[in-house]
CSV table of C-alpha atoms in Angstrom, one decimal:
chain,number,residue,atom,x,y,z
A,49,MET,CA,-28.6,-10.5,15.3
A,50,GLN,CA,-27.0,-12.6,12.5
A,51,GLU,CA,-26.1,-16.1,13.3
A,52,ILE,CA,-22.4,-17.1,13.5
A,53,ILE,CA,-21.6,-20.4,11.8
A,54,LYS,CA,-18.5,-22.4,10.9
A,55,ILE,CA,-17.6,-22.5,7.2
A,56,LYS,CA,-14.8,-24.6,5.6
A,57,LEU,CA,-12.1,-22.3,4.1
A,58,ASN,CA,-12.2,-24.1,0.8
A,59,LYS,CA,-15.9,-23.0,0.4
A,60,ILE,CA,-15.0,-19.3,0.6
A,61,ILE,CA,-14.2,-17.3,-2.5
A,62,PRO,CA,-12.7,-13.7,-2.7
A,63,ASN,CA,-14.9,-10.6,-2.9
A,64,LYS,CA,-14.6,-9.4,-6.5
A,65,SER,CA,-15.2,-5.9,-5.2
A,66,GLN,CA,-12.6,-6.1,-2.5
A,67,PRO,CA,-11.3,-2.5,-2.2
A,68,ARG,CA,-8.0,-3.5,-0.6
A,69,LEU,CA,-5.3,-4.0,-3.2
A,70,ASP,CA,-2.2,-4.8,-1.1
A,71,PHE,CA,-1.9,-7.5,1.6
A,72,TYR,CA,1.5,-7.3,3.2
A,73,ASP,CA,3.0,-10.7,4.2
A,74,ASP,CA,4.5,-9.5,7.5
A,75,SER,CA,1.1,-8.1,8.5
A,76,ILE,CA,-0.7,-11.3,7.7
A,77,GLU,CA,1.9,-13.4,9.5
A,78,GLY,CA,1.5,-11.2,12.6
A,79,LEU,CA,-2.2,-11.7,12.5
A,80,ALA,CA,-1.8,-15.4,12.0
A,81,GLU,CA,0.4,-15.7,15.1
A,82,SER,CA,-2.2,-13.8,17.1
A,83,ILE,CA,-5.1,-16.1,15.9
A,84,LYS,CA,-2.9,-19.1,16.6
A,85,GLU,CA,-2.4,-18.0,20.2
A,86,ASN,CA,-5.7,-16.4,21.0
A,87,GLY,CA,-8.2,-17.7,18.4
A,88,LEU,CA,-10.2,-15.7,16.0
A,89,LEU,CA,-11.8,-12.9,18.0
A,90,GLN,CA,-14.0,-11.5,15.2
A,91,PRO,CA,-15.8,-13.6,12.6
A,92,ILE,CA,-15.5,-12.8,8.9
A,93,SER,CA,-18.6,-11.6,6.9
A,94,VAL,CA,-19.7,-13.6,3.9
A,95,ARG,CA,-22.7,-14.0,1.6
A,96,LYS,CA,-24.0,-17.1,-0.3
A,97,ALA,CA,-22.7,-17.5,-3.8
A,98,GLY,CA,-24.2,-20.7,-5.2
A,99,ASN,CA,-22.6,-23.6,-3.3
A,100,LYS,CA,-19.8,-21.3,-2.1
A,101,TYR,CA,-19.6,-18.2,0.2
A,102,GLU,CA,-18.2,-14.9,-1.0
A,103,LEU,CA,-16.2,-12.8,1.4
A,104,ILE,CA,-17.7,-9.4,2.2
A,105,ALA,CA,-15.2,-8.4,4.9
A,106,GLY,CA,-12.3,-10.0,6.8
A,107,GLU,CA,-9.9,-11.1,4.0
A,108,ARG,CA,-6.9,-10.5,6.2
A,109,ARG,CA,-8.4,-12.8,8.9
A,110,PHE,CA,-9.3,-15.3,6.2
A,111,ARG,CA,-5.7,-15.3,4.8
A,112,ALA,CA,-4.2,-15.6,8.3
A,113,CYS,CA,-6.4,-18.6,9.1
A,114,SER,CA,-5.4,-20.2,5.8
A,115,LEU,CA,-1.7,-19.5,6.6
A,116,ILE,CA,-1.8,-21.5,9.9
A,117,GLY,CA,-3.7,-24.4,8.3
A,118,LEU,CA,-7.2,-24.0,9.8
A,119,LYS,CA,-9.9,-25.9,8.0
A,120,GLU,CA,-12.9,-23.9,9.2
A,121,ILE,CA,-13.5,-20.3,10.1
A,122,SER,CA,-16.3,-18.5,12.0
A,123,ALA,CA,-18.5,-16.4,9.8
A,124,ILE,CA,-21.6,-14.2,9.7
A,125,VAL,CA,-23.7,-14.9,6.6
A,126,TYR,CA,-25.5,-11.9,5.1
A,127,ASP,CA,-28.1,-11.7,2.4
A,128,LYS,CA,-26.6,-9.0,0.3
A,129,THR,CA,-26.7,-7.8,-3.3
A,130,ASP,CA,-23.5,-7.1,-5.3
A,131,GLU,CA,-23.7,-3.4,-4.5
A,132,GLU,CA,-24.5,-3.9,-0.9
A,133,SER,CA,-21.6,-6.4,-0.5
A,134,ALA,CA,-19.1,-4.0,-2.1
A,135,ASN,CA,-20.4,-1.2,0.0
A,136,LEU,CA,-20.1,-3.2,3.2
A,137,ALA,CA,-16.6,-4.3,2.3
A,138,LEU,CA,-15.6,-0.6,1.7
A,139,ILE,CA,-17.1,0.7,4.9
A,140,GLU,CA,-15.6,-2.2,7.0
A,141,ASN,CA,-12.1,-1.7,5.6
A,142,ILE,CA,-12.1,2.1,5.7
A,143,GLN,CA,-13.5,2.3,9.3
A,144,ARG,CA,-10.8,-0.2,10.4
A,145,GLU,CA,-8.2,1.8,8.5
A,146,ASP,CA,-7.1,-1.3,6.5
A,147,LEU,CA,-6.9,0.6,3.2
A,148,ASN,CA,-4.2,3.0,2.1
A,149,ALA,CA,-5.4,6.3,0.7
A,150,VAL,CA,-5.4,5.3,-2.9
A,151,GLU,CA,-7.3,2.2,-2.2
A,152,GLN,CA,-9.8,4.2,-0.3
A,153,ALA,CA,-10.2,6.7,-3.1
A,154,LEU,CA,-10.7,3.9,-5.8
A,155,ALA,CA,-13.2,2.2,-3.6
A,156,MET,CA,-15.1,5.4,-2.9
A,157,ARG,CA,-15.3,6.2,-6.6
A,158,ARG,CA,-16.5,2.7,-7.5
A,159,ILE,CA,-19.3,2.8,-4.9
A,160,MET,CA,-20.3,6.3,-6.0
A,161,GLN,CA,-20.6,5.0,-9.6
A,162,GLN,CA,-22.3,1.8,-8.7
A,163,GLU,CA,-24.9,3.4,-6.5
A,164,ASN,CA,-25.1,6.8,-8.2
A,165,LEU,CA,-24.1,8.6,-5.0
A,166,THR,CA,-22.9,12.2,-4.6
A,167,GLN,CA,-19.8,12.9,-2.6
A,168,GLU,CA,-22.0,14.3,0.2
A,169,GLU,CA,-24.2,11.1,0.2
A,170,LEU,CA,-21.2,8.9,0.4
A,171,ALA,CA,-19.7,11.0,3.2
A,172,ASP,CA,-22.9,10.7,5.2
A,173,ARG,CA,-22.9,6.9,4.8
A,174,LEU,CA,-19.3,6.7,5.9
A,175,GLY,CA,-19.6,9.2,8.7
A,176,TYR,CA,-17.1,11.5,7.1
A,177,LYS,CA,-17.1,15.2,6.2
A,178,GLN,CA,-17.8,15.8,2.5
A,179,SER,CA,-14.4,17.5,2.2
A,180,THR,CA,-12.7,14.3,3.4
A,181,VAL,CA,-14.2,12.4,0.6
A,182,ALA,CA,-13.3,15.1,-1.9
A,183,ASN,CA,-9.7,15.2,-0.8
A,184,LYS,CA,-9.5,11.4,-1.1
A,185,LEU,CA,-10.9,11.4,-4.7
A,186,ARG,CA,-8.5,14.2,-5.7
A,187,LEU,CA,-5.6,11.8,-5.2
A,188,LEU,CA,-6.7,9.9,-8.2
A,189,LYS,CA,-5.7,12.8,-10.4
A,190,LEU,CA,-2.1,12.3,-9.6
A,191,PRO,CA,0.3,10.4,-11.9
A,192,ASP,CA,0.6,6.6,-11.3
A,193,TYR,CA,4.2,6.9,-9.9
A,194,ILE,CA,2.9,9.1,-7.1
A,195,LYS,CA,-0.1,7.0,-6.4
A,196,ASN,CA,2.2,3.9,-6.3
A,197,ALA,CA,4.4,5.8,-3.8
A,198,ILE,CA,1.4,6.4,-1.6
A,199,SER,CA,0.4,2.7,-1.8
A,200,GLN,CA,3.9,1.6,-0.9
A,201,GLY,CA,4.2,4.0,2.0
A,202,THR,CA,7.0,6.1,0.4
A,203,ILE,CA,5.0,9.2,0.9
A,204,THR,CA,1.9,9.9,3.0
A,205,GLU,CA,-1.5,11.1,1.9
A,206,ARG,CA,-0.6,14.6,3.3
A,207,HIS,CA,2.5,14.7,1.1
A,208,ALA,CA,0.4,13.9,-1.9
A,209,ARG,CA,-2.2,16.5,-1.1
A,210,ALA,CA,0.6,19.1,-1.0
A,211,LEU,CA,1.8,17.9,-4.5
A,212,LEU,CA,-1.7,18.4,-5.8
A,213,LYS,CA,-1.1,22.2,-5.6
A,214,LEU,CA,1.7,22.0,-8.2
A,215,PRO,CA,1.4,22.5,-11.9
A,216,GLU,CA,1.8,19.3,-13.9
A,217,ASN,CA,5.3,20.2,-15.3
A,218,LYS,CA,6.7,20.6,-11.7
A,219,LEU,CA,5.3,17.4,-10.2
A,220,GLU,CA,8.1,14.9,-11.1
A,221,GLU,CA,10.9,17.3,-10.1
A,222,VAL,CA,9.3,18.1,-6.7
A,223,PHE,CA,8.4,14.5,-6.1
A,224,MET,CA,12.0,13.4,-6.7
A,225,THR,CA,13.2,16.2,-4.4
A,226,ILE,CA,11.0,15.4,-1.4
A,227,THR,CA,11.6,11.6,-1.7
A,228,ASN,CA,15.4,11.9,-2.2
A,229,ARG,CA,15.7,14.4,0.6
A,230,LYS,CA,13.2,12.5,2.8
A,231,TYR,CA,11.2,15.7,3.5
A,232,ASN,CA,8.5,15.4,6.2
A,233,VAL,CA,5.0,16.8,5.5
A,234,SER,CA,5.8,20.2,7.0
A,235,LYS,CA,8.9,20.6,4.9
A,236,THR,CA,7.1,19.4,1.8
A,237,GLU,CA,4.3,21.9,2.3
A,238,GLU,CA,6.8,24.7,2.8
A,239,TYR,CA,8.8,23.6,-0.3
A,240,VAL,CA,5.6,23.5,-2.5
A,241,LYS,CA,4.5,26.8,-1.2
A,242,GLY,CA,7.8,28.4,-2.2
A,243,ILE,CA,7.2,27.2,-5.8
A,244,THR,CA,3.5,28.1,-6.1
A,245,GLU,CA,3.8,31.5,-4.6
A,246,LYS,CA,6.9,32.4,-6.6
A,247,LYS,CA,8.6,34.0,-3.6
A,248,LYS,CA,11.1,36.9,-4.1
A,249,SER,CA,13.7,34.6,-2.5
A,250,LYS,CA,14.0,32.7,-5.7
A,251,GLY,CA,17.1,34.8,-6.4
A,252,VAL,CA,15.9,37.5,-8.8
A,253,SER,CA,15.6,40.6,-6.7
A,254,GLY,CA,17.4,42.8,-4.2
A,255,ASN,CA,21.0,42.2,-3.3
A,256,VAL,CA,20.9,38.8,-5.1
A,257,GLN,CA,20.0,40.5,-8.3
A,258,VAL,CA,23.0,42.8,-8.0
A,259,GLY,CA,25.2,39.7,-7.6
A,260,LEU,CA,23.7,38.2,-10.7
A,261,ASN,CA,24.2,41.3,-12.7
A,262,THR,CA,27.9,41.4,-11.6
A,263,ILE,CA,28.4,37.8,-12.7
A,264,LYS,CA,26.7,38.4,-16.0
A,265,GLN,CA,28.9,41.5,-16.7
A,266,ALA,CA,32.0,39.4,-16.0
A,267,TYR,CA,30.8,36.8,-18.5
A,268,ASP,CA,30.1,39.5,-21.1
A,269,MET,CA,33.6,40.9,-20.7
A,270,CYS,CA,35.1,37.4,-21.2
A,271,ARG,CA,33.1,37.1,-24.5
A,272,LYS,CA,34.3,40.5,-25.7
A,273,ALA,CA,37.8,39.5,-25.0
A,274,GLY,CA,37.4,36.5,-27.3
A,275,ILE,CA,37.1,33.8,-24.7
A,276,ASP,CA,34.8,31.0,-25.8
A,277,ALA,CA,32.3,30.6,-22.9
A,278,ASP,CA,28.8,29.5,-22.1
A,279,PHE,CA,26.5,31.0,-19.5
A,280,LYS,CA,23.5,29.0,-18.1
A,281,THR,CA,21.1,29.6,-15.2
A,282,THR,CA,18.8,27.0,-13.7
A,283,ASP,CA,16.0,28.3,-11.5
A,284,TYR,CA,15.0,26.1,-8.5
A,285,ALA,CA,12.5,26.8,-5.8
A,286,ASP,CA,15.0,27.8,-3.2
A,287,ASN,CA,18.1,28.6,-5.2
A,288,LEU,CA,19.4,29.7,-8.6
A,289,LYS,CA,22.2,27.7,-10.1
A,290,ILE,CA,24.7,29.5,-12.4
A,291,THR,CA,27.0,27.6,-14.7
A,292,ILE,CA,29.8,29.2,-16.7
A,293,LYS,CA,31.8,26.9,-19.0
A,294,ILE,CA,35.1,28.3,-20.5
A,295,LYS,CA,36.8,26.2,-23.1
A,296,LYS,CA,40.5,25.6,-22.7
A,297,LEU,CA,42.9,26.7,-25.4
A,298,GLY,CA,43.3,24.1,-28.1
A,299,GLY,CA,40.3,22.3,-26.8
A,300,ARG,CA,42.3,20.6,-24.1
């Protein structure tokens, strides 16, 4: 068992491979209050770095202790290489669910590259299914604005996985729709399915087609009568928008 020692906070430096990117102030403040009331229940993990100590795991605890003005913190000192330190930080954060999905994916990719691991090997190390690792890594294919939305909590990982099924030219339109309308995961999956499967309900068959033909015939009659008019259709996933513009006489 590793020895727990007290280390001055000013002797501790950040982990350059810290997988977590966002540290929310309210979360840190809540943890700080808990430590102030109950003490630090779990020591941080560090390794020697010259005359300093580099954080391996426990940055939120470290920040919370700094916030309430503590001078020392309990720590376990490990003898770890750069790769081992980064890997331990990843595993500790993922297993404690301290990372959002994008941070997890970035950290997984970094560890795989550093240690030349396959998805299956990384999954075994983390205690995950290989498909779980694959699904996380697929998130990195999404545009930055969607990855930022995941990190900020605007959409969930499951929302993003539904968006992965879309062609690139539909991503922004659907993303704006599900966020503006505040679709839950189930509604988002249903909406995406309607686009990818090109359902007949898009408004181009059956009785709806008869209605479209009738409108188009009326427009054609207007044109033949010398009326200056424009006809436009916009195809959405669950509806078809028809716009007819008729110019007034004299342009007024």
